[in-house]
Amino acid sequence: MRRALAGDRKVIVDGHNAELHCYLVAAGVQSARVVWTTASGRRRQRIVQLAQVRLPDPAKPWEGVEISPDRIPFASPARL
């Protein structure tokens, strides 16, 4: 996850029924805070288990709604 925090922070969260294409905001020992924008333009965030988070790869590319880097919030690991 260090690579995601140092780079563009695009990650994929594997959920029960779907994948969530989002941005990694902060990562703790067992959990991570992610943020994404819906198709309607609403901003959402969630705390997920770190085991659910993976980096995109050529076989499964990131397909989320882009957020400008200056609009992605930062969070302290203590807030996870």
Tab-separated table of C-alpha atoms in Angstrom:
chain	number	residue	atom	x	y	z
A	1	MET	CA	0.000	0.000	0.000
A	2	ARG	CA	3.009	2.299	0.338
A	3	ARG	CA	3.190	2.411	-3.468
A	4	ALA	CA	-0.416	3.599	-3.646
A	5	LEU	CA	0.124	6.275	-0.989
A	6	ALA	CA	3.247	7.510	-2.784
A	7	GLY	CA	1.712	7.441	-6.274
A	8	ASP	CA	-1.670	8.334	-7.673
A	9	ARG	CA	-3.383	6.324	-4.891
A	10	LYS	CA	-5.761	4.445	-7.174
A	11	VAL	CA	-6.811	1.129	-5.618
A	12	ILE	CA	-9.513	-1.494	-6.018
A	13	VAL	CA	-11.443	-2.758	-2.996
A	14	ASP	CA	-12.864	-6.261	-3.301
A	15	GLY	CA	-16.311	-6.271	-1.717
A	16	HIS	CA	-18.824	-9.062	-1.240
A	17	ASN	CA	-20.731	-8.417	-4.465
A	18	ALA	CA	-18.655	-5.875	-6.367
A	19	GLU	CA	-15.348	-4.098	-6.788
A	20	LEU	CA	-14.980	-0.522	-5.633
A	21	HIS	CA	-12.552	1.567	-7.719
A	22	CYS	CA	-11.377	4.343	-5.422
A	23	TYR	CA	-8.443	6.302	-4.000
A	24	LEU	CA	-6.450	5.301	-0.924
A	25	VAL	CA	-6.455	8.165	1.561
A	26	ALA	CA	-4.792	6.499	4.572
A	27	ALA	CA	-3.671	3.042	5.626
A	28	GLY	CA	-3.249	1.630	9.101
A	29	VAL	CA	-2.132	-1.791	10.280
A	30	GLN	CA	-5.427	-3.553	9.512
A	31	SER	CA	-7.653	-0.975	7.837
A	32	ALA	CA	-7.604	1.663	5.136
A	33	ARG	CA	-9.676	4.748	4.362
A	34	VAL	CA	-10.761	5.076	0.740
A	35	VAL	CA	-12.673	7.777	-1.121
A	36	TRP	CA	-14.462	7.766	-4.476
A	37	THR	CA	-16.846	9.811	-6.565
A	38	THR	CA	-20.100	8.314	-7.799
A	39	ALA	CA	-21.397	8.787	-11.335
A	40	SER	CA	-23.775	11.460	-9.987
A	41	GLY	CA	-20.809	13.417	-8.595
A	42	ARG	CA	-21.238	12.612	-4.912
A	43	ARG	CA	-18.124	11.966	-2.860
A	44	ARG	CA	-18.149	8.813	-0.713
A	45	GLN	CA	-15.681	7.394	1.777
A	46	ARG	CA	-15.374	4.155	3.678
A	47	ILE	CA	-13.040	2.365	6.046
A	48	VAL	CA	-12.233	-1.116	4.729
A	49	GLN	CA	-10.067	-4.009	5.822
A	50	LEU	CA	-6.569	-3.739	4.369
A	51	ALA	CA	-6.852	-7.317	3.069
A	52	GLN	CA	-9.630	-6.156	0.704
A	53	VAL	CA	-7.443	-3.491	-0.940
A	54	ARG	CA	-5.345	-4.255	-4.018
A	55	LEU	CA	-3.507	-2.266	-6.636
A	56	PRO	CA	-4.845	-2.275	-10.200
A	57	ASP	CA	-2.935	-4.242	-12.819
A	58	PRO	CA	-3.134	-4.582	-16.624
A	59	ALA	CA	-5.480	-7.573	-16.338
A	60	LYS	CA	-7.847	-5.658	-14.016
A	61	PRO	CA	-7.346	-1.922	-14.627
A	62	TRP	CA	-8.736	0.885	-12.481
A	63	GLU	CA	-12.041	2.135	-13.921
A	64	GLY	CA	-13.249	4.666	-11.354
A	65	VAL	CA	-14.350	8.272	-11.701
A	66	GLU	CA	-11.257	10.494	-11.711
A	67	ILE	CA	-10.709	12.930	-8.838
A	68	SER	CA	-8.221	15.770	-9.250
A	69	PRO	CA	-5.170	15.135	-7.006
A	70	ASP	CA	-5.679	18.443	-5.203
A	71	ARG	CA	-9.270	17.381	-4.342
A	72	ILE	CA	-8.328	14.079	-2.680
A	73	PRO	CA	-8.465	14.491	1.107
A	74	PHE	CA	-5.693	13.399	3.413
A	75	ALA	CA	-6.375	11.582	6.659
A	76	SER	CA	-4.208	10.726	9.608
A	77	PRO	CA	-3.617	6.999	10.268
A	78	ALA	CA	-4.776	7.720	13.822
A	79	ARG	CA	-8.264	8.413	12.430
A	80	LEU	CA	-8.617	4.888	11.014
